[in-house]
Structure formats: C-alpha cells, structure tokens
PDB file of C-alpha atoms in Angstrom:
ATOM      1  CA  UNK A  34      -9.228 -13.743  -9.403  1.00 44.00           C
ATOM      2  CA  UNK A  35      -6.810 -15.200 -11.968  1.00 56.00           C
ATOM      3  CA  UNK A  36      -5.370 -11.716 -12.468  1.00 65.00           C
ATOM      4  CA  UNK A  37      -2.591 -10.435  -9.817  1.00 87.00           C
ATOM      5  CA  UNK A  38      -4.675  -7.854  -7.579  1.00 97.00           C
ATOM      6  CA  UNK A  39      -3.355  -4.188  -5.988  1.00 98.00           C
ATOM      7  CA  UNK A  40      -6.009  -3.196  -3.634  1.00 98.00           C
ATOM      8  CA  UNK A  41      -5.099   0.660  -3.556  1.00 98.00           C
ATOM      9  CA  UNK A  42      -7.230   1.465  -0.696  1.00 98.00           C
ATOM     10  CA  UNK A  43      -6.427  -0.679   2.782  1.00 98.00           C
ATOM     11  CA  UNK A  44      -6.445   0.658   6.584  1.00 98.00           C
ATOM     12  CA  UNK A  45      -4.218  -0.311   9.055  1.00 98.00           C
ATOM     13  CA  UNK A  46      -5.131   0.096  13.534  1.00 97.00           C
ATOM     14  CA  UNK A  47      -8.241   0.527  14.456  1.00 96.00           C
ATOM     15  CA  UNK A  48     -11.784   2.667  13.407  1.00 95.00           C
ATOM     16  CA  UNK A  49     -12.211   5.051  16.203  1.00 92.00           C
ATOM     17  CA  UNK A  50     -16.327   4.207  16.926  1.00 92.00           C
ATOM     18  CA  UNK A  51     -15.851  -0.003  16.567  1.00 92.00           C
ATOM     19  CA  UNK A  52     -13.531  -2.609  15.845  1.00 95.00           C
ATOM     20  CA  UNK A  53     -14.018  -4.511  12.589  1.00 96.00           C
ATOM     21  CA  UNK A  54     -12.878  -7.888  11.326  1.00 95.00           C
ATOM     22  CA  UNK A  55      -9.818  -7.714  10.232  1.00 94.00           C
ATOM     23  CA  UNK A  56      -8.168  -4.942  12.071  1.00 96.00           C
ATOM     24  CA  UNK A  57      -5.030  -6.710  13.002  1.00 97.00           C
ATOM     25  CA  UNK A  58      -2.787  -6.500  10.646  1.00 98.00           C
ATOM     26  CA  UNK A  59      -1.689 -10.126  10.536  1.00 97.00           C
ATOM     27  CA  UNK A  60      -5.265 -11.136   9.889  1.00 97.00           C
ATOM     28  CA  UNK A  61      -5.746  -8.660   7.156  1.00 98.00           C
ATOM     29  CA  UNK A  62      -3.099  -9.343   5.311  1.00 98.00           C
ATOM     30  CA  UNK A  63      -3.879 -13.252   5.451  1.00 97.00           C
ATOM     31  CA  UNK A  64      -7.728 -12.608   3.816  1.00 97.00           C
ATOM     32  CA  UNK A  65      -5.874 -10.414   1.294  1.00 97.00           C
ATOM     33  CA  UNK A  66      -3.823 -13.227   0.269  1.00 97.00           C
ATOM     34  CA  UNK A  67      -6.565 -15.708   0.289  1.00 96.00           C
ATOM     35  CA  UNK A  68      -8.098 -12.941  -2.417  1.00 96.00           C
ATOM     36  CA  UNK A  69      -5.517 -13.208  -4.603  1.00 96.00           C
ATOM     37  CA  UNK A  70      -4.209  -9.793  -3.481  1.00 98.00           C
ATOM     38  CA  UNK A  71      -0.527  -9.439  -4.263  1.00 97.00           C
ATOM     39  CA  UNK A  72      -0.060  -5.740  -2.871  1.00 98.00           C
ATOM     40  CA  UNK A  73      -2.249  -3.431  -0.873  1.00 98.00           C
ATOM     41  CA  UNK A  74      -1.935   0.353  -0.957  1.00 98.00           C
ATOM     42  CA  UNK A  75      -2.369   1.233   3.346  1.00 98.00           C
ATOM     43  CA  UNK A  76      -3.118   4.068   5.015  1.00 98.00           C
ATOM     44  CA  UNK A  77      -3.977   4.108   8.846  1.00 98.00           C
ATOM     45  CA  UNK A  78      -7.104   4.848  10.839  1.00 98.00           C
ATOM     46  CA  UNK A  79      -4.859   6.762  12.915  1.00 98.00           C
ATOM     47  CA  UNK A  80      -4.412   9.475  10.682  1.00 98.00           C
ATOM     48  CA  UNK A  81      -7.870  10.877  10.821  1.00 97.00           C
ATOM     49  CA  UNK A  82      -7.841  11.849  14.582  1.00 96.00           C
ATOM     50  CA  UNK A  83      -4.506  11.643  16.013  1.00 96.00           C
ATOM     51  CA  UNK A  84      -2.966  14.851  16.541  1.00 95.00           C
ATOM     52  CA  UNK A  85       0.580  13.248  16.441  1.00 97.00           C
ATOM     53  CA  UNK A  86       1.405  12.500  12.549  1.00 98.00           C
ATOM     54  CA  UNK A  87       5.032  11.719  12.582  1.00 98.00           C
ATOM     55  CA  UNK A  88       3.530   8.922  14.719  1.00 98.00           C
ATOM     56  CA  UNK A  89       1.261   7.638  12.885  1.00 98.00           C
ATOM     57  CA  UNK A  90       3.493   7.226  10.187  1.00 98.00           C
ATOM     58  CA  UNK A  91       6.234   5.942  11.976  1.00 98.00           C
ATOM     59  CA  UNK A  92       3.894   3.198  13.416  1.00 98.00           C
ATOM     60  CA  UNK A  93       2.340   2.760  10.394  1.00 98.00           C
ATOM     61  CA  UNK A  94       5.927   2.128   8.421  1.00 98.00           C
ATOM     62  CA  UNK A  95       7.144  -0.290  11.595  1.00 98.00           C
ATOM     63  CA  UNK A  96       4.039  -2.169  11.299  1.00 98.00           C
ATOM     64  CA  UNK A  97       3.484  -2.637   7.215  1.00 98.00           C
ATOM     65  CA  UNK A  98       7.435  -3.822   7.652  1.00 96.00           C
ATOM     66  CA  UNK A  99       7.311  -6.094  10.204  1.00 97.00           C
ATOM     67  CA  UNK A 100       3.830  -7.672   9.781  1.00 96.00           C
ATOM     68  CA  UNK A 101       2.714  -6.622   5.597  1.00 95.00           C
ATOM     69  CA  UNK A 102       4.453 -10.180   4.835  1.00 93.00           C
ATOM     70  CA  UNK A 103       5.972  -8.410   1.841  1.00 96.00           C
ATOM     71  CA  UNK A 104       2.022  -7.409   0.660  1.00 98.00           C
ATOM     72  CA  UNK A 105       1.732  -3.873   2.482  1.00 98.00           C
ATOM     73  CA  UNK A 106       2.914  -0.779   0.635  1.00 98.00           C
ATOM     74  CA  UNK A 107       2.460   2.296   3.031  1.00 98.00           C
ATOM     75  CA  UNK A 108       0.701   5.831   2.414  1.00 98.00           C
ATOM     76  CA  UNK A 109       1.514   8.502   4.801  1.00 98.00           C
ATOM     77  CA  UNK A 110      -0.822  11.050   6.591  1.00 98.00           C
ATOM     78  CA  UNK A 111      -0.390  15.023   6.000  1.00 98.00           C
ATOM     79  CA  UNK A 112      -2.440  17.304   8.364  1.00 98.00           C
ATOM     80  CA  UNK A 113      -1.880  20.797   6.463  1.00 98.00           C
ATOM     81  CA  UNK A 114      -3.761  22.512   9.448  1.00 98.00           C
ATOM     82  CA  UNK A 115      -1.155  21.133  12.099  1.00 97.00           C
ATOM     83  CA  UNK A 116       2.265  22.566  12.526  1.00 94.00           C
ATOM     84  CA  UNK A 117       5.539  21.588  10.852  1.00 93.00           C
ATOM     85  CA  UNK A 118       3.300  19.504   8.227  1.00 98.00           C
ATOM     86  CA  UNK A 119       6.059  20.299   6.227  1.00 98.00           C
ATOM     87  CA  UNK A 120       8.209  17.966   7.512  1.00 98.00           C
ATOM     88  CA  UNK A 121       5.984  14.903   8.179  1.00 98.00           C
ATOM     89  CA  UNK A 122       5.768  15.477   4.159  1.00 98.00           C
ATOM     90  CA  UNK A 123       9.413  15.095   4.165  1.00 98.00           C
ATOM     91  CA  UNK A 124       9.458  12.749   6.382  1.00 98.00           C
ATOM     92  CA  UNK A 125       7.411  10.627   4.032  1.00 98.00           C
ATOM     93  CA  UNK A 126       9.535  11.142   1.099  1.00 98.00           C
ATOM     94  CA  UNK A 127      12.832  10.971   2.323  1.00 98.00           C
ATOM     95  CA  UNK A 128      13.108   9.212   5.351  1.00 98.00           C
ATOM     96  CA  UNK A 129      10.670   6.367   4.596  1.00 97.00           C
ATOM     97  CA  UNK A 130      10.442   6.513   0.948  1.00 97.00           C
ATOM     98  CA  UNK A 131       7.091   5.749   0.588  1.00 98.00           C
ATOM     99  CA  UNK A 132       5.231   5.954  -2.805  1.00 98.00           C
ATOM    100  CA  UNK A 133       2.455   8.267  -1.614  1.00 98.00           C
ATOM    101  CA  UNK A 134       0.384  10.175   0.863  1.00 98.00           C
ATOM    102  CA  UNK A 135      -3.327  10.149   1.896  1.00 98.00           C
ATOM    103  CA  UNK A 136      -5.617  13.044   2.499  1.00 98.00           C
ATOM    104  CA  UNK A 137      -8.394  13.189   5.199  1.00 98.00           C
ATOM    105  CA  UNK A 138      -9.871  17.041   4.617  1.00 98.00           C
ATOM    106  CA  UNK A 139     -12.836  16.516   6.656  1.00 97.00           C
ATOM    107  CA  UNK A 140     -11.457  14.858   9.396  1.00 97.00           C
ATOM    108  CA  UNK A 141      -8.924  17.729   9.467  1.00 97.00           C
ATOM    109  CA  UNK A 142     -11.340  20.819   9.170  1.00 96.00           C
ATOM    110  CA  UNK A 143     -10.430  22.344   6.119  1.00 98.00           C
ATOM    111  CA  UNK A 144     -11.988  22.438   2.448  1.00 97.00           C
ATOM    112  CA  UNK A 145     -10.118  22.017  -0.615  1.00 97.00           C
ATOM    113  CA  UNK A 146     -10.107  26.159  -1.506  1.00 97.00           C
ATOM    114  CA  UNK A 147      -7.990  26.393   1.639  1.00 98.00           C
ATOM    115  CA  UNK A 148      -4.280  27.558   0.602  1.00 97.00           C
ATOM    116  CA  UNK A 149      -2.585  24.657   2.677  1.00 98.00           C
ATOM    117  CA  UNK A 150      -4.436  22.352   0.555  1.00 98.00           C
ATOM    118  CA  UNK A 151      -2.831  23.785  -2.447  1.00 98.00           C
ATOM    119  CA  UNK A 152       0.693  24.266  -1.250  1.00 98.00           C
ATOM    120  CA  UNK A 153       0.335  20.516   0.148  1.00 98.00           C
ATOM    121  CA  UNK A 154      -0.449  19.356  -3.367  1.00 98.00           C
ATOM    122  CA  UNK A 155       2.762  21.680  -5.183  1.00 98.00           C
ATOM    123  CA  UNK A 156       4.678  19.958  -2.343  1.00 98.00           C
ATOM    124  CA  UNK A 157       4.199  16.645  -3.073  1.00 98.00           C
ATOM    125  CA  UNK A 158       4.051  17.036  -6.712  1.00 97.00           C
ATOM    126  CA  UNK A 159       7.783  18.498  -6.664  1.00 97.00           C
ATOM    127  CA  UNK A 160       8.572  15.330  -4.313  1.00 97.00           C
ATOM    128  CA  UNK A 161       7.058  13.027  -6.965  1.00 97.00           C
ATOM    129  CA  UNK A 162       4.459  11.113  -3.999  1.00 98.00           C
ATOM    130  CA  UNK A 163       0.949  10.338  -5.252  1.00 98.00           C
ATOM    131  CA  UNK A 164      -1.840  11.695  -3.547  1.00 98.00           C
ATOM    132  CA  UNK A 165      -4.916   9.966  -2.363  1.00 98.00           C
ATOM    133  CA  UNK A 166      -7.722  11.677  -1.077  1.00 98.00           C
ATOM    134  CA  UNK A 167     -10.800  10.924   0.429  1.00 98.00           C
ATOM    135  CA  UNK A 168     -13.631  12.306   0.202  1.00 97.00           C
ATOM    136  CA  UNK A 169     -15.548  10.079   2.741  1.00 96.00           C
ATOM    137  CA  UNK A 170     -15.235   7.556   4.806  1.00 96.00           C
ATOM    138  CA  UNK A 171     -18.629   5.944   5.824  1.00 93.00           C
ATOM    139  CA  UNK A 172     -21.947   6.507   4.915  1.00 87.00           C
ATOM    140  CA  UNK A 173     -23.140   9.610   6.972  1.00 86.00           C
ATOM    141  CA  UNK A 174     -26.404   7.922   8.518  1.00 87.00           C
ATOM    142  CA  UNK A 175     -23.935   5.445  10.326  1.00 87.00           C
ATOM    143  CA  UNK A 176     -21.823   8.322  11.994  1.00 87.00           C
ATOM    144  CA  UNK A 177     -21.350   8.838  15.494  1.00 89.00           C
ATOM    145  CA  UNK A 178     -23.820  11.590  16.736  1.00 89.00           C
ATOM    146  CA  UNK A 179     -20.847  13.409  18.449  1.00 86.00           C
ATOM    147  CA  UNK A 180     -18.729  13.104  15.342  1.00 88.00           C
ATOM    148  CA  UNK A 181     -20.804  14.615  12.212  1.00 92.00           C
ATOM    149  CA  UNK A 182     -18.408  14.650   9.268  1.00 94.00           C
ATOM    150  CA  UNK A 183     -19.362  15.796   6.347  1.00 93.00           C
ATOM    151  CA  UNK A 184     -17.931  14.419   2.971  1.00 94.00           C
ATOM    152  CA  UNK A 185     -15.398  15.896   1.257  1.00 96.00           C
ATOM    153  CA  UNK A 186     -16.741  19.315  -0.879  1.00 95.00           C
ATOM    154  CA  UNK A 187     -14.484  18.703  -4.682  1.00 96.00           C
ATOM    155  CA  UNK A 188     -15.293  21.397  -6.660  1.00 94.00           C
ATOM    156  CA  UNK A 189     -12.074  23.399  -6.008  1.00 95.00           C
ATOM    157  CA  UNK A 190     -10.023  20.619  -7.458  1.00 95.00           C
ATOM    158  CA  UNK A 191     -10.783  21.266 -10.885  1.00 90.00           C
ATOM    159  CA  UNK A 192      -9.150  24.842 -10.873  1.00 91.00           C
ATOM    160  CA  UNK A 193      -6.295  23.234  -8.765  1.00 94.00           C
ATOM    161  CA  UNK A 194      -5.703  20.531 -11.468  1.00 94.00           C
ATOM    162  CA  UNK A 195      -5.063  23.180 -14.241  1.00 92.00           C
ATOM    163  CA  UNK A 196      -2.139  24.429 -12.378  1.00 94.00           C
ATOM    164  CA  UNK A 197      -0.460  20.977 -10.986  1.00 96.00           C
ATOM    165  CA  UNK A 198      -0.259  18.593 -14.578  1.00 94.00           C
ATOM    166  CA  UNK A 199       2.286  16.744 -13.172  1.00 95.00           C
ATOM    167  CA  UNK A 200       0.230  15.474 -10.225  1.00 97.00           C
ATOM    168  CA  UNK A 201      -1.242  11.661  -9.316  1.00 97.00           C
ATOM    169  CA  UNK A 202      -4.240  12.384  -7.587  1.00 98.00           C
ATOM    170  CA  UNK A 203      -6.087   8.967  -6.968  1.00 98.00           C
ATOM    171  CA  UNK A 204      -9.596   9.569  -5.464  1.00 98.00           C
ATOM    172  CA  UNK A 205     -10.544   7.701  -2.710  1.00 98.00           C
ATOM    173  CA  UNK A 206     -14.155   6.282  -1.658  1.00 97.00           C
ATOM    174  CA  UNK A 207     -15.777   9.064  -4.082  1.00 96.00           C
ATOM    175  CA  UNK A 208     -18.864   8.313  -5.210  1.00 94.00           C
ATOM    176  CA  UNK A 209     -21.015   9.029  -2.209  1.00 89.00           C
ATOM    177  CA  UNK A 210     -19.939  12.969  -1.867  1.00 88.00           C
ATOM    178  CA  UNK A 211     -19.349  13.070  -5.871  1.00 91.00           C
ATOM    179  CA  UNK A 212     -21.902  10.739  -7.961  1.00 89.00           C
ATOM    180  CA  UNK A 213     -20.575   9.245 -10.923  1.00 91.00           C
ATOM    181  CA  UNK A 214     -23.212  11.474 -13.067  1.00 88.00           C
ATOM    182  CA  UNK A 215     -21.207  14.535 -11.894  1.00 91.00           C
ATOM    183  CA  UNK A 216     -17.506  13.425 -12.306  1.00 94.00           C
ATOM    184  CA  UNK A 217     -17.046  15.057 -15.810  1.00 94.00           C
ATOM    185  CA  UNK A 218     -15.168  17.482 -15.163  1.00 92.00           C
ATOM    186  CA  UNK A 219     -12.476  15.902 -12.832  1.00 94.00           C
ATOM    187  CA  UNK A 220     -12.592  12.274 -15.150  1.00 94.00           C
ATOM    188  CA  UNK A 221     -11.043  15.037 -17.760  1.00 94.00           C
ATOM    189  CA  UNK A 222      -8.418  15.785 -15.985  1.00 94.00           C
ATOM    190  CA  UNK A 223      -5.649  13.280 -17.361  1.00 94.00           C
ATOM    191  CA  UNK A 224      -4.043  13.184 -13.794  1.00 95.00           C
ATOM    192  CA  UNK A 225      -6.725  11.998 -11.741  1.00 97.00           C
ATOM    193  CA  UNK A 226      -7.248   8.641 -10.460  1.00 98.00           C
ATOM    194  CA  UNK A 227     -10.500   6.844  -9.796  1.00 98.00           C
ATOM    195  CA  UNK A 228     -11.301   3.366  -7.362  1.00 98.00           C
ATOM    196  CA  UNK A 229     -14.318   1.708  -6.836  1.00 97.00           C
ATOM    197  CA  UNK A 230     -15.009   1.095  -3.363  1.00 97.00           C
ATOM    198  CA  UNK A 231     -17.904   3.114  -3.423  1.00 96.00           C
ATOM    199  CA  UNK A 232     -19.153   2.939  -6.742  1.00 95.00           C
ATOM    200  CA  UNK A 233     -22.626   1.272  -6.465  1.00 90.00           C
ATOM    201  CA  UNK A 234     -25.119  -0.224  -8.555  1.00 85.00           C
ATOM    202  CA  UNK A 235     -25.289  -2.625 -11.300  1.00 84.00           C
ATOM    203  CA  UNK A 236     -22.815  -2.495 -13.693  1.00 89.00           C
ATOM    204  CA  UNK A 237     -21.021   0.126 -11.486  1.00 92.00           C
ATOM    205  CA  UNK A 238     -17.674  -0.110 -13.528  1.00 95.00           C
ATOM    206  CA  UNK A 239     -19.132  -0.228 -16.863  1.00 94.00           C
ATOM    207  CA  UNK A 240     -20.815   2.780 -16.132  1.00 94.00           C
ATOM    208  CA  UNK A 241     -17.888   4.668 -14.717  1.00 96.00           C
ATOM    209  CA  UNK A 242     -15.688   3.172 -17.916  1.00 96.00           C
ATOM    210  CA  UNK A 243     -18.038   5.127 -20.011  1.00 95.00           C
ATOM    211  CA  UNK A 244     -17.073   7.998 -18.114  1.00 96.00           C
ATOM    212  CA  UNK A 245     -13.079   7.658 -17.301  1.00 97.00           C
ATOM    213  CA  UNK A 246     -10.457   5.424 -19.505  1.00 97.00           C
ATOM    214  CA  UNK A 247     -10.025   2.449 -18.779  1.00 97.00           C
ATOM    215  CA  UNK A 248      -5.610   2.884 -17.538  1.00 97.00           C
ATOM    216  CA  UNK A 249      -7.377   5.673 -14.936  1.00 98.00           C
ATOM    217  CA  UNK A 250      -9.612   3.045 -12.892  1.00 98.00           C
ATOM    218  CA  UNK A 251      -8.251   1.269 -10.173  1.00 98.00           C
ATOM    219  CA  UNK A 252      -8.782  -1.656  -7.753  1.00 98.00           C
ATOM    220  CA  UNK A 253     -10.064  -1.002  -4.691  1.00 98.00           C
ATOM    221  CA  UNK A 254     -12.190  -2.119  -1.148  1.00 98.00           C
ATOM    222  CA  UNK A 255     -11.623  -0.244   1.351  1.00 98.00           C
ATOM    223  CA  UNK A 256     -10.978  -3.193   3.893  1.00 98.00           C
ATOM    224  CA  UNK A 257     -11.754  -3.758   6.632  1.00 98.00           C
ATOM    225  CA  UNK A 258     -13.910  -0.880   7.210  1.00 97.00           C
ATOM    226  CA  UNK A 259     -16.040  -2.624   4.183  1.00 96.00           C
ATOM    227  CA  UNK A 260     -16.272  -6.100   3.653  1.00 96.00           C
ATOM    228  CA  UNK A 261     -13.582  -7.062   0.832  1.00 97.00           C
ATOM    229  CA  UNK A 262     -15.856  -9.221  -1.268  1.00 96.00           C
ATOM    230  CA  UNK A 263     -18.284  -6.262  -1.647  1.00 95.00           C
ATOM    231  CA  UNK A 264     -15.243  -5.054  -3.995  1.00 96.00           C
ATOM    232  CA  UNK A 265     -14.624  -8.175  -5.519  1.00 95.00           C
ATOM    233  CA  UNK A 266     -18.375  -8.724  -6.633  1.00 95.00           C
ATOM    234  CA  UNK A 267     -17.834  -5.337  -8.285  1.00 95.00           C
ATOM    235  CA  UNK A 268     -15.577  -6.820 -10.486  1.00 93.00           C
ATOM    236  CA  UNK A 269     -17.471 -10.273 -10.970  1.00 90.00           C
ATOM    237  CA  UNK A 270     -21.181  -8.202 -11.575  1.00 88.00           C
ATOM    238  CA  UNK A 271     -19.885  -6.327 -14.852  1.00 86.00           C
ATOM    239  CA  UNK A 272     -19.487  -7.340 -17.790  1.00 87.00           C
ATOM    240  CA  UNK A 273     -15.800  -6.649 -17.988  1.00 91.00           C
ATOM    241  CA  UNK A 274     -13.350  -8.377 -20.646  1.00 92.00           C
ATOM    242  CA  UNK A 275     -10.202 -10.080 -19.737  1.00 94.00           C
ATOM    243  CA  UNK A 276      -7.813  -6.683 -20.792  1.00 95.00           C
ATOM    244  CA  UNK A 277      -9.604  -4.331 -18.371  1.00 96.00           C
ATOM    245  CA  UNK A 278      -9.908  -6.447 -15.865  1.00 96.00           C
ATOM    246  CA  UNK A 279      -5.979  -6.730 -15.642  1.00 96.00           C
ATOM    247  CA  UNK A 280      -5.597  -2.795 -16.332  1.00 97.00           C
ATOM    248  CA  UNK A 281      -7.701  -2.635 -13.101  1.00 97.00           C
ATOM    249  CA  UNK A 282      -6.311  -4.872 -10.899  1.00 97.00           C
ATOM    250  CA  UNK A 283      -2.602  -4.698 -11.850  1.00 97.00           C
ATOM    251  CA  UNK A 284      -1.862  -2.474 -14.723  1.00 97.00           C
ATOM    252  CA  UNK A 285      -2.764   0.552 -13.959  1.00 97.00           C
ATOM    253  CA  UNK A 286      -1.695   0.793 -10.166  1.00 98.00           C
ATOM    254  CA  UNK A 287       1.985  -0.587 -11.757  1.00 97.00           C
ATOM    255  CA  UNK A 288       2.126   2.037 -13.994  1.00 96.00           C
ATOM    256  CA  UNK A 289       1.099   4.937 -11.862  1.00 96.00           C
ATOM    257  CA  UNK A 290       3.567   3.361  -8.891  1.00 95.00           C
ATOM    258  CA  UNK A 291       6.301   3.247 -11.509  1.00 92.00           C
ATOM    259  CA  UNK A 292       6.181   6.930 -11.837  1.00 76.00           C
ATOM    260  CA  UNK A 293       7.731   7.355  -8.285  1.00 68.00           C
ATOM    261  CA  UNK A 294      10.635   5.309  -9.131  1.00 63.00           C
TER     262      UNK A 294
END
C-alpha cells in the first residue's frame, strides 16, 4: 500500500478455542508493519470472557505500551451487565486516556434494547470515547459447540441513534449479522461508522460506497483472528480511485480520532 494504513480493528492475547498466528503481540505488530500499517486500533480477546475488566484493560494498556512499538492505539472493554462498569468506563477515559471503547453484547448476554446499553452509550458520548461494537466475531458454523453465540441483534440502534447525535459509533465485523442490503437505515445515520472486515464479495467496497459516504468507511482486518491479506485484497479487488483509497486507510480514521482530542 503506498497510502499510510489505520487498521481500526486488531486483537491483542489470545482466542479462547485456538491460538492463531500472530497472537503475540511482538509478532503482530511486525506483519502490520511489513503491511504498511502505521497504527492499529486494539482491543483484546480478553474482554469477551474475562469477568475481571479493569484487568483486561490494564493488561491491555501495559502491553500496547511496552510492546505496540509506537503502532498500537488501545480500545477498552465495558461489560454493562457486570458491576461498577461505571468506573472501568472511567477508568478508560481518565486514567488511561484512551481514544475509545469496544462492545462485545453477545459475549456479555444482553441485546441492544437493554437500558445499560443505552446509558453505556450517553456515558461515553459525554466522555467524548468512540464506540466500537461488534456484532460478531466468527462465522457461527466454526463455533465451539459449548459456546453458541449468536451475532449481535441491531435493530434497536436506530432509535438509540436519534437520541445520541453526538456519538462515534464504528461498527465492527458487521456484515454477517447485518448484510450490506439491509444497512439503510443505520448508513443514514451521520454518526455511524462502517469497516470492512467482513464485507464479502466482489467489489465488496464499491458496493457498500454506494450505500455509505465515502469519509464513513474505514480500514479494517480483524487480525489475527482473520488472515490480514484477506483485508488487503479487499482493497486491491475494487475498483477504487486513489482519493478513497486514502479516505479509507488514513483519512477518515484521522478525522474521527481527532474528535477525541
């Protein structure tokens, strides 16, 4: 990639069912590099079954720190169904001073007409954080039979949206639980983000351009749980011209980080 690259959607530790290549950090942040990748947006596999948040992110802080090499920008874990979440969300915000948070619903056992949800999203609105949430995290025929999770239900969003303008909501690994021939109504919400790690098909991001402006697509693979060429193919496969390609990659995750500032 000639362009500078933000990958907006990174793990750190390990997937709780296999370990995958690239699951140390060091190593991860070295194929980044060789990508061309100048920052990566990281959450942690931790966050999706550890009961022990404050934790997570504390490890997950340490560890983008000491071995991100400069590339790793952290994203906190919220558990709304866990007590004090409150202050894990303040922790974020003012004792690390991270740009963001990211949401794991289904691996949390609630659905997004729960009240948490919405006083989680007020929350970290007023604290200016961006929100990422997931609606999936693997493709549900590869699950562990002891761990069915379904993907993430997000029809309440749109009513939530009206209410919260001033949210950053970036979705996350959408496009199995939401297809991109439903995503009308939350692609007209002029708050919400979209990345591609799970868009399929050819022309995936021409398609989905025809659908959301161009500043509200972003960049990412979802490494290492998927292989971090798969995104960069998505790029190379569509017919994209040189402009949106740098909105993509390193506009438009700029612009939305510079928000926070």
């Amino acid at each position: 990639m000639k362009n500078a690259l933000v990958d907006t959607n990174v793990n750190l530790s390990r997937w709780p069912f296999r370990r995958l290549p690239g699951d140390e950090t060091r190593q991860l942040v070295a194929k980044l590099r060789r990508q061309g990748v100048t920052q990566a947006w990281a959450g942690s596999f931790d966050g999706l079954l550890h009961h022990d948040i404050a934790g997570v992110n504390q490890r997950l802080v340490d560890e983008c720190r000491t071995n991100g090499d400069g590339l790793l920008l952290p994203f906190g874990s919220v558990n709304p169904t866990l007590p004090d979440w409150q202050e894990d969300l303040r922790r974020c915000a003012e004792d690390y001073r991270i740009p963001g948070i990211r949401l794991h619903p289904n691996y949390h056992g609630y659905k997004l007409d729960d009240p948490r949800f919405a006083r989680l999203l007020k929350l970290a609105t007023e604290r200016g954080l961006i929100v990422q949430l997931a609606l999936s995290m693997e493709d549900e025929r590869t699950q562990h039979p002891l761990l069915q999770v379904p993907h993430v239900d997000p029809a309440p969003l749109a009513g939530l949206l009206e209410k919260l303008p001033k949210l950053r909501l970036v979705m996350l690994n959408t496009f199995r639980s939401l297809p991109l021939a439903k995503i009308d109504q939350l692609a007209a919400a002029e708050n919400v983000y979209f990345e591609i790690a799970m868009l399929e098909g050819a022309g995936g991001i021409e398609k989905l351009l025809k659908k959301v402006p161009l500043r509200r697509v972003l960049f990412g693979s979802h490494f290492p749980f998927f292989n971090f060429d798969a995104a960069l193919l998505k790029l190379k496969e569509s017919e994209l011209g040189w402009f949106q390609l740098k909105a993509i990659c390193e506009d438009n995750p700029h612009r939305l980080l510079a928000k926070t500032e």
